[in-house]
mmCIF file of N, CA and C in Angstrom:
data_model
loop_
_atom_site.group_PDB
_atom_site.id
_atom_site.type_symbol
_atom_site.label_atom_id
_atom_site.label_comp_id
_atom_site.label_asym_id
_atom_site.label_seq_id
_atom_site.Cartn_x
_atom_site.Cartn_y
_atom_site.Cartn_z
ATOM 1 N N UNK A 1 106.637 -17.503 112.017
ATOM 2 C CA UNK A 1 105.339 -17.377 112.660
ATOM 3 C C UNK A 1 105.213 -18.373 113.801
ATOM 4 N N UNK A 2 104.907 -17.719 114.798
ATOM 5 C CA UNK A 2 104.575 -18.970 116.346
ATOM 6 C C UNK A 2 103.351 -19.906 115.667
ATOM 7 N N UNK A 3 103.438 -21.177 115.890
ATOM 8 C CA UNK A 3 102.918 -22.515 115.789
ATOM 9 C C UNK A 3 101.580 -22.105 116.134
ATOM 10 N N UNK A 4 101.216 -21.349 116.443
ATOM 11 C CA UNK A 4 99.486 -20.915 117.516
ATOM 12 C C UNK A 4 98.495 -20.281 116.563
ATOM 13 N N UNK A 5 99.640 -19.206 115.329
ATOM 14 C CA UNK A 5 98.346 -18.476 114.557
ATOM 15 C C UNK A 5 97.953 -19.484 113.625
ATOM 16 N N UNK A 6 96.586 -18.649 112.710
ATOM 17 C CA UNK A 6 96.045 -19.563 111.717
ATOM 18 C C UNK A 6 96.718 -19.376 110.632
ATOM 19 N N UNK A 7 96.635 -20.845 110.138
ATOM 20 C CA UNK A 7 97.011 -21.315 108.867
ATOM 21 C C UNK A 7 96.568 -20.050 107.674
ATOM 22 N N UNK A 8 95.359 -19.424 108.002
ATOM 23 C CA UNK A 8 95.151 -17.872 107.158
ATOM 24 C C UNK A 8 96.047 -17.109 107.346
ATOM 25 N N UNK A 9 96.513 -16.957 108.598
ATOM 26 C CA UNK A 9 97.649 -15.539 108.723
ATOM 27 C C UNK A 9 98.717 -16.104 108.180
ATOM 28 N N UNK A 10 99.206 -17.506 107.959
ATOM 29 C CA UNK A 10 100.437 -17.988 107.355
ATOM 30 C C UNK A 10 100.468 -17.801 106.412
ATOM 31 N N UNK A 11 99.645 -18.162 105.622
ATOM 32 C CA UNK A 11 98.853 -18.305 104.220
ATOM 33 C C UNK A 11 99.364 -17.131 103.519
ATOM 34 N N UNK A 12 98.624 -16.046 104.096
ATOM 35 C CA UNK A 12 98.683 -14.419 103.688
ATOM 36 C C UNK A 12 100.326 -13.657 103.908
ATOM 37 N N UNK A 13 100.551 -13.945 104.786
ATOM 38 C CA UNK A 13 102.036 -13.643 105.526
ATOM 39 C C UNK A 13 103.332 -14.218 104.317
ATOM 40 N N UNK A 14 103.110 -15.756 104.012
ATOM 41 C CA UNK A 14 103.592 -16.554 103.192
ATOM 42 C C UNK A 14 103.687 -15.795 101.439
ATOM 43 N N UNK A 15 102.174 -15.850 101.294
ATOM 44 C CA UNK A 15 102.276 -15.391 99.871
ATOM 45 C C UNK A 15 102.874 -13.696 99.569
ATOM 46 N N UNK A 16 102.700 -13.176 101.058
ATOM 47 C CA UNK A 16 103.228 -11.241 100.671
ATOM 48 C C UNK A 16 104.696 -11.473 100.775
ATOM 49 N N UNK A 17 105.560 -12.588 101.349
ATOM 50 C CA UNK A 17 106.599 -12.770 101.514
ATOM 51 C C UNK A 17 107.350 -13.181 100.712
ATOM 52 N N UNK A 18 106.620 -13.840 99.303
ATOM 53 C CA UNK A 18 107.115 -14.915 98.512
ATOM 54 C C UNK A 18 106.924 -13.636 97.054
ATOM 55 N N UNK A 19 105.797 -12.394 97.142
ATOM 56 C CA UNK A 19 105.369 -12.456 96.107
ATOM 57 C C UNK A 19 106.712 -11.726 94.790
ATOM 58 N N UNK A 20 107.921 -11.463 95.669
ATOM 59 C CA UNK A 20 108.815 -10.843 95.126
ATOM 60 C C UNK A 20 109.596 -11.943 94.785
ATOM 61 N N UNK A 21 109.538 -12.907 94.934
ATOM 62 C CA UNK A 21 110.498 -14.116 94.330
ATOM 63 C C UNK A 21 110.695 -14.068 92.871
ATOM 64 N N UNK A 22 109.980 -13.874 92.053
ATOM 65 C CA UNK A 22 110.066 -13.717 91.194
ATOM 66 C C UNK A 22 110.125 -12.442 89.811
ATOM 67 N N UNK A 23 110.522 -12.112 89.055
ATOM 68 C CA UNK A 23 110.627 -10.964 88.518
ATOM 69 C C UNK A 23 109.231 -10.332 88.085
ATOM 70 N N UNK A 24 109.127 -9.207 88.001
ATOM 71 C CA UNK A 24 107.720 -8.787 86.414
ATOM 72 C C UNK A 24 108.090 -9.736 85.728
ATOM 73 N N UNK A 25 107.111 -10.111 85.089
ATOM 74 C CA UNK A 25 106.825 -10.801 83.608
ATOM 75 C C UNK A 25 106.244 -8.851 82.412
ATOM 76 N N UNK A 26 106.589 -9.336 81.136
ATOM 77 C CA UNK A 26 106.144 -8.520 80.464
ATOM 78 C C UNK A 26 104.808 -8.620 80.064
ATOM 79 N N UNK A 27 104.311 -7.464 78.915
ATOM 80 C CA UNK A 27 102.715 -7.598 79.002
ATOM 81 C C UNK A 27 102.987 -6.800 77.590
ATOM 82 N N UNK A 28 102.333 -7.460 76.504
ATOM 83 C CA UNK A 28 101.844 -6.569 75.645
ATOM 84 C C UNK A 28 100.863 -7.254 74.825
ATOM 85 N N UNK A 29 100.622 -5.934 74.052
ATOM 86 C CA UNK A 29 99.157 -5.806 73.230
ATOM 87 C C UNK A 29 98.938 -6.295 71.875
ATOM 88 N N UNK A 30 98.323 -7.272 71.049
ATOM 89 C CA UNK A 30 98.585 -7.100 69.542
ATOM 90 C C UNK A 30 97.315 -7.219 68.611
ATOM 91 N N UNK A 31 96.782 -6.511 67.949
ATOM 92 C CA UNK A 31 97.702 -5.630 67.127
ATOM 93 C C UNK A 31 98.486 -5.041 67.183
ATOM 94 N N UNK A 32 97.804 -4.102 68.593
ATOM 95 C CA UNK A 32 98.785 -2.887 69.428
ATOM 96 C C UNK A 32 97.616 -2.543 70.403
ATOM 97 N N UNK A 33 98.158 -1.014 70.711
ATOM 98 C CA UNK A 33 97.676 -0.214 72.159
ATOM 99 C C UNK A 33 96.066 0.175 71.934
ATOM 100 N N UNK A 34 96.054 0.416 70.700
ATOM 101 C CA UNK A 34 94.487 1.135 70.053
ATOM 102 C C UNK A 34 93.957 0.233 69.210
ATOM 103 N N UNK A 35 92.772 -0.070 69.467
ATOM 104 C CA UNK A 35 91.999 -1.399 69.131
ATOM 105 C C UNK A 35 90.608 -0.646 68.454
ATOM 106 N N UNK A 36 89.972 -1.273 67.305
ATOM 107 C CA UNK A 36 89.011 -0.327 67.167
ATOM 108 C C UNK A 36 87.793 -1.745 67.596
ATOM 109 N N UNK A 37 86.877 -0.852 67.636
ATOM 110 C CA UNK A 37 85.474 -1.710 68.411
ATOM 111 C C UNK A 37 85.427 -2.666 67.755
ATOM 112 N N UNK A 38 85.425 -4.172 68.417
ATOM 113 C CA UNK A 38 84.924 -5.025 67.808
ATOM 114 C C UNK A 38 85.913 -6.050 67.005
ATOM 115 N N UNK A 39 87.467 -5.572 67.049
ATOM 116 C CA UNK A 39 88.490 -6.486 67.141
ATOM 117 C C UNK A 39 88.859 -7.108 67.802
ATOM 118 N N UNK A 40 89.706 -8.589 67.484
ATOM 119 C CA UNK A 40 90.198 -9.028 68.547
ATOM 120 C C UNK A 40 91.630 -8.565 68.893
ATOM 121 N N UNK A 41 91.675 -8.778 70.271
ATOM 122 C CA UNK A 41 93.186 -8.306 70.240
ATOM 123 C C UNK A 41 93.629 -9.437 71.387
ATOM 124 N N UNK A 42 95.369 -9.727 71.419
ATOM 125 C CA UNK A 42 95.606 -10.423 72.161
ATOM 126 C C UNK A 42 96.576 -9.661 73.543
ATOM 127 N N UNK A 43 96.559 -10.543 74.270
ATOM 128 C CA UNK A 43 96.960 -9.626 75.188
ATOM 129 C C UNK A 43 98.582 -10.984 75.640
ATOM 130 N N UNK A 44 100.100 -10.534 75.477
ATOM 131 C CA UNK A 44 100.801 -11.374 76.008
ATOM 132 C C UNK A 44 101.296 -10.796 77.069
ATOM 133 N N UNK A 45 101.800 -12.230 77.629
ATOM 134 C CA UNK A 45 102.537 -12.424 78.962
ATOM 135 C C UNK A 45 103.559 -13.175 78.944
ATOM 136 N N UNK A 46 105.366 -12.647 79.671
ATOM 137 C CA UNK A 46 105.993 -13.383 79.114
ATOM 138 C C UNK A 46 106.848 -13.454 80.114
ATOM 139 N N UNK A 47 107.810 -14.688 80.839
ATOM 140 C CA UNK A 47 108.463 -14.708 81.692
ATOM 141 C C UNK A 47 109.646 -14.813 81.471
ATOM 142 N N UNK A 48 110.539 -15.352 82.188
ATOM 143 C CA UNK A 48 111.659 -15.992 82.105
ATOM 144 C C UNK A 48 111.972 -17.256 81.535
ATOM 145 N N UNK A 49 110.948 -18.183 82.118
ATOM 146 C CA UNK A 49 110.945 -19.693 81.900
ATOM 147 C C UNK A 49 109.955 -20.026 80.824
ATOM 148 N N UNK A 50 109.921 -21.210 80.640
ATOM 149 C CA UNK A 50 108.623 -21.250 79.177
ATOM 150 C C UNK A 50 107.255 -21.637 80.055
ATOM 151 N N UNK A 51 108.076 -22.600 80.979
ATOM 152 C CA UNK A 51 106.940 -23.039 82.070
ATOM 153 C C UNK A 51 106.134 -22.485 82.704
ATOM 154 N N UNK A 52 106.208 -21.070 82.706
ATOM 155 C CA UNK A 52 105.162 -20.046 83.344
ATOM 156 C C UNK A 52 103.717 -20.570 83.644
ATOM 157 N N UNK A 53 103.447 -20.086 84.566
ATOM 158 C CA UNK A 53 101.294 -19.993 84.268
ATOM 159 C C UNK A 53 101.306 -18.891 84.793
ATOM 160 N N UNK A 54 100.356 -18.265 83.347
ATOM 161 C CA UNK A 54 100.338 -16.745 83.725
ATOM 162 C C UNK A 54 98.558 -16.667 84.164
ATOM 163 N N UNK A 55 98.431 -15.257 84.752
ATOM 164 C CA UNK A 55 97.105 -14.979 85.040
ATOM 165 C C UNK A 55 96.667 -13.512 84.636
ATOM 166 N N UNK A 56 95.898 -13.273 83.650
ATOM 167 C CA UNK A 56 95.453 -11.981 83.601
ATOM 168 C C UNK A 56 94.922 -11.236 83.970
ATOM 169 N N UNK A 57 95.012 -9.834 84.859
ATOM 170 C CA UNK A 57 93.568 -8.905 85.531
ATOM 171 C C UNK A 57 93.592 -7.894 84.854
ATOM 172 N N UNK A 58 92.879 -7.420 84.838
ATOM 173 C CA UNK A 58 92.198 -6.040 84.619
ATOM 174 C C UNK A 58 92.242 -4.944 85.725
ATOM 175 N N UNK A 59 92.925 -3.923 85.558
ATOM 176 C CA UNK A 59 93.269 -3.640 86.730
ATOM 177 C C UNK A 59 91.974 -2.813 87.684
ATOM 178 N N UNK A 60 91.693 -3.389 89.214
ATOM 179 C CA UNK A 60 90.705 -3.038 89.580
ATOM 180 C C UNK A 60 89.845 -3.994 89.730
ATOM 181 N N UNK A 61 89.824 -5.274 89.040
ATOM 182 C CA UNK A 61 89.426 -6.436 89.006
ATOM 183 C C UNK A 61 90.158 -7.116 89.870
ATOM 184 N N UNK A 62 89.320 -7.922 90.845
ATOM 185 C CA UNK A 62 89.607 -8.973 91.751
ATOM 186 C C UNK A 62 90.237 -10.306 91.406
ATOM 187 N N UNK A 63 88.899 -10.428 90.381
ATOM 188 C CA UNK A 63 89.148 -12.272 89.755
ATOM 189 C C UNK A 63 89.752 -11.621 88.449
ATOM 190 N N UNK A 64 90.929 -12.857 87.882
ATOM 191 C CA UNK A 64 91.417 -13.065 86.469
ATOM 192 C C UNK A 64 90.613 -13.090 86.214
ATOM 193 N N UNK A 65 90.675 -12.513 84.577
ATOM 194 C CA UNK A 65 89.856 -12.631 83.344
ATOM 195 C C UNK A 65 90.428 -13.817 83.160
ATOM 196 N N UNK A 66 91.320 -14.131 82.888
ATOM 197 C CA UNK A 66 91.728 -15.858 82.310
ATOM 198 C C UNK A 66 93.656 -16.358 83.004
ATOM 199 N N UNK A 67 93.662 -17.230 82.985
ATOM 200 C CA UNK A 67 94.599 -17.954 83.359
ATOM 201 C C UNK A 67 94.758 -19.304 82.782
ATOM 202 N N UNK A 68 96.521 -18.724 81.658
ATOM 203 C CA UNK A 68 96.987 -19.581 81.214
ATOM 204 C C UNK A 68 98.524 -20.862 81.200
ATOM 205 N N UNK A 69 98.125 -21.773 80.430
ATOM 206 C CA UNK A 69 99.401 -22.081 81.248
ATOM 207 C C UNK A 69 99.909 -22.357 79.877
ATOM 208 N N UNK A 70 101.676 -22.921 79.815
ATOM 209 C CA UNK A 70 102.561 -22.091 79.040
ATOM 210 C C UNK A 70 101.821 -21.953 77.931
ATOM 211 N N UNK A 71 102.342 -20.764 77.425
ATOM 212 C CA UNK A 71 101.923 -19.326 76.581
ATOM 213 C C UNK A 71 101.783 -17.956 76.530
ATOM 214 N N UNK A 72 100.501 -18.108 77.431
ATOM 215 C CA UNK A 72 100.711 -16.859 78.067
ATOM 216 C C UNK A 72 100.271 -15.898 77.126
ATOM 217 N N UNK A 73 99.331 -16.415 76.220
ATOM 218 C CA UNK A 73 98.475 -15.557 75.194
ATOM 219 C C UNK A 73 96.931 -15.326 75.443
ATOM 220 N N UNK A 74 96.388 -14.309 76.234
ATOM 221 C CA UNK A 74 94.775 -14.285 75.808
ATOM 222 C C UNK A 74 94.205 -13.548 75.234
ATOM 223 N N UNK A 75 93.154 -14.206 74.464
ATOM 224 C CA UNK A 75 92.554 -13.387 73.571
ATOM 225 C C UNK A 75 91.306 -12.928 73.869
ATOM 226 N N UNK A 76 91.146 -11.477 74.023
ATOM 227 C CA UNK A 76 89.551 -11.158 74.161
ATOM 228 C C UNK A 76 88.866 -11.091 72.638
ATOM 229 N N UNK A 77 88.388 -11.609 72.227
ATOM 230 C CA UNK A 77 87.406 -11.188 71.307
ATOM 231 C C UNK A 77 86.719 -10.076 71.026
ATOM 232 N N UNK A 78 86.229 -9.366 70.044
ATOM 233 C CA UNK A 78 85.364 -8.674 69.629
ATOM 234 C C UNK A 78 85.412 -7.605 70.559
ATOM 235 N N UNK A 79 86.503 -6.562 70.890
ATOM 236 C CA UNK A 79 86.645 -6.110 71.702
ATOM 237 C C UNK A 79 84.993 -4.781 71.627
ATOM 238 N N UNK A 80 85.113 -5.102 73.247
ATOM 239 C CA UNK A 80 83.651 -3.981 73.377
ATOM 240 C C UNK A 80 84.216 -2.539 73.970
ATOM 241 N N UNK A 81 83.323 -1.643 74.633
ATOM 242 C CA UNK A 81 83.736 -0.385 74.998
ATOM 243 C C UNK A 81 83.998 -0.547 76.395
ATOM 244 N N UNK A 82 84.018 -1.449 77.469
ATOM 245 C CA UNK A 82 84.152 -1.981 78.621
ATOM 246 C C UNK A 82 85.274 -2.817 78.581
ATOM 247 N N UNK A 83 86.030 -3.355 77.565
ATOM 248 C CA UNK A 83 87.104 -3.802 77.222
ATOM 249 C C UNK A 83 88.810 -3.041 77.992
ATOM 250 N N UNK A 84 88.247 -1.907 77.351
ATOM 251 C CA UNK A 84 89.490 -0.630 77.461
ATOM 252 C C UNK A 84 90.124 -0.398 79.085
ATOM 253 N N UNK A 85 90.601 -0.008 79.198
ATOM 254 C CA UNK A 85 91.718 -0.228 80.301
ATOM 255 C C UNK A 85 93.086 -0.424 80.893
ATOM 256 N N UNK A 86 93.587 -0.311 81.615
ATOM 257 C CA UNK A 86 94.497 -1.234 82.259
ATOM 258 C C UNK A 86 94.645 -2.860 82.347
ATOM 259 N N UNK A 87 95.790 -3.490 81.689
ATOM 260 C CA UNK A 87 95.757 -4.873 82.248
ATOM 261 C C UNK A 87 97.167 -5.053 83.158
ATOM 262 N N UNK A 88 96.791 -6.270 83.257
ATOM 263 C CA UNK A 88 98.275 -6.882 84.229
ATOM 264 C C UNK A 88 98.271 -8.149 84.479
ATOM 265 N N UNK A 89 99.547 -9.061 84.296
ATOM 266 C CA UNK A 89 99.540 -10.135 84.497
ATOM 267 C C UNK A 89 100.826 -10.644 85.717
ATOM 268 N N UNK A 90 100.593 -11.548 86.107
ATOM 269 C CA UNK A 90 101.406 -12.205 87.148
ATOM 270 C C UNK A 90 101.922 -13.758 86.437
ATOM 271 N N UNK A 91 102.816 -14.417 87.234
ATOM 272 C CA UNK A 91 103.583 -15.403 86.917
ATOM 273 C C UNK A 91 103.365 -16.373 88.173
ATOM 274 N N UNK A 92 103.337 -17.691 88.102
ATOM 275 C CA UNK A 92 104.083 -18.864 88.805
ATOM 276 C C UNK A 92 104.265 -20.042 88.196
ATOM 277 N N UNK A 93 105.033 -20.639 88.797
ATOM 278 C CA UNK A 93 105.369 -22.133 88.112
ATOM 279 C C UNK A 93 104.823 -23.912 89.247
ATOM 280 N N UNK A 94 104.379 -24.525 88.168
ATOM 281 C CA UNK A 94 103.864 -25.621 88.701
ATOM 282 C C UNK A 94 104.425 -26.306 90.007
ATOM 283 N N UNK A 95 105.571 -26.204 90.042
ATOM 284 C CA UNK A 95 106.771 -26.937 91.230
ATOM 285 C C UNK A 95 106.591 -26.108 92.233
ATOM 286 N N UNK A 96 106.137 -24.693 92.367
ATOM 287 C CA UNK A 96 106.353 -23.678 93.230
ATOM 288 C C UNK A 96 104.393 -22.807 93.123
ATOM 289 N N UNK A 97 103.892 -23.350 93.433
ATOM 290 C CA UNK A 97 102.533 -22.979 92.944
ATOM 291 C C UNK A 97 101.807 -21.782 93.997
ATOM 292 N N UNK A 98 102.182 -21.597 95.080
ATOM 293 C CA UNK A 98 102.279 -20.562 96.310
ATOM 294 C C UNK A 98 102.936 -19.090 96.434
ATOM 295 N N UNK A 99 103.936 -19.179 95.388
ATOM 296 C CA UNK A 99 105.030 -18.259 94.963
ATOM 297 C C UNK A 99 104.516 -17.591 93.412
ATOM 298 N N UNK A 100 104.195 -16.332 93.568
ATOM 299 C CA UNK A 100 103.586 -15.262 92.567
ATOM 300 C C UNK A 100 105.452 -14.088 92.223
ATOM 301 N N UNK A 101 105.299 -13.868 90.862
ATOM 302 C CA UNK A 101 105.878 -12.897 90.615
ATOM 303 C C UNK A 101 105.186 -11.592 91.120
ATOM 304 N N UNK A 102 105.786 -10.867 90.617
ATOM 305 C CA UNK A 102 106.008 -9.292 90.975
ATOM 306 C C UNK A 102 104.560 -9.052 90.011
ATOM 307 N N UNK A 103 103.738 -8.127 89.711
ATOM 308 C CA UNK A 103 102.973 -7.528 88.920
ATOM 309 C C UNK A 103 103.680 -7.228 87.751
ATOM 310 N N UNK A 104 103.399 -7.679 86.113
ATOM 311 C CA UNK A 104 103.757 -6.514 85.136
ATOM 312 C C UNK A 104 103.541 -4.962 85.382
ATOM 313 N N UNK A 105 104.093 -4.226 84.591
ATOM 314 C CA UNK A 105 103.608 -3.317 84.392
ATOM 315 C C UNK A 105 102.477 -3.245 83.713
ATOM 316 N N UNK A 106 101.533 -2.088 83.737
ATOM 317 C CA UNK A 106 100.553 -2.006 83.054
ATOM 318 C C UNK A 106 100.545 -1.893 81.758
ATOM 319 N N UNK A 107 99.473 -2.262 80.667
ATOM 320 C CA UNK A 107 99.411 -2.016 79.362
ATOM 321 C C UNK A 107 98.389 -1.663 79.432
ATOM 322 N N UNK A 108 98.251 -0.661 78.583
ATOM 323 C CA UNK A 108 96.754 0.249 78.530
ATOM 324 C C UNK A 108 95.854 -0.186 77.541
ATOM 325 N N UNK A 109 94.938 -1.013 76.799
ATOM 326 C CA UNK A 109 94.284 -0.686 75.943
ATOM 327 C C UNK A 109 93.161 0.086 75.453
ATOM 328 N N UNK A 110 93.280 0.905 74.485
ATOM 329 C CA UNK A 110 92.244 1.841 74.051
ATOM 330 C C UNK A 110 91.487 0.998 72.995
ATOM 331 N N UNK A 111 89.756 1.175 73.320
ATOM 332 C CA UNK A 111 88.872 0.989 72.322
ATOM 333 C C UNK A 111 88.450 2.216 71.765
ATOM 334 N N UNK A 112 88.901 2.408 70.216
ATOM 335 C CA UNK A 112 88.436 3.526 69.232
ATOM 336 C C UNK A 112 87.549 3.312 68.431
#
């Protein structure tokens, strides 16, 4: 990038450039996929490294629902009927905090 644009266009340019550095992380559901109203269920995220910090969305959602660091377990509670959906989580590591993995794939959860 020429020395002249903004630090935003770097910024943006930087992170779409970087966001393949890293692999998918996985994503799953537990109990499982079908949740009945009002359970909790957890939702994992799992990388390569242990060091991960993962971040969870909802897909369609802007902001994480939560962002953790190593583990990579969140738990929604008491699942409601607005619960259900698509999720997805992403990866980075503390040393490299600018640099995003790839998107999981999606995991679907159903509220029954």
């Amino acid at each position: 990038l020429a020395p002249r644009q903004s630090h935003g266009q770097c910024l943006t340019l930087c992170l779409l450039l970087s966001a393949e550095m890293y692999p998918k992380p996985t994503i799953s559901l537990s109990p499982g996929r079908v949740t009945a109203l009002g359970q909790d269920v957890t939702v994992r995220c799992r990388a390569g490294r242990r060091d991960a910090r993962f971040s969870l969305f909802k897909v369609g959602d802007r902001t994480p629902l939560g962002n953790m660091e190593p583990g990579g377990e969140f738990l929604i509670r008491s699942v409601r009927w607005g619960d259900g959906g698509s999720y997805t989580c992403y990866y980075h590591y503390a040393s490299d905090p600018f640099a995003w993995s790839e998107p999981s794939d999606p995991v679907e959860l159903v509220v029954a």
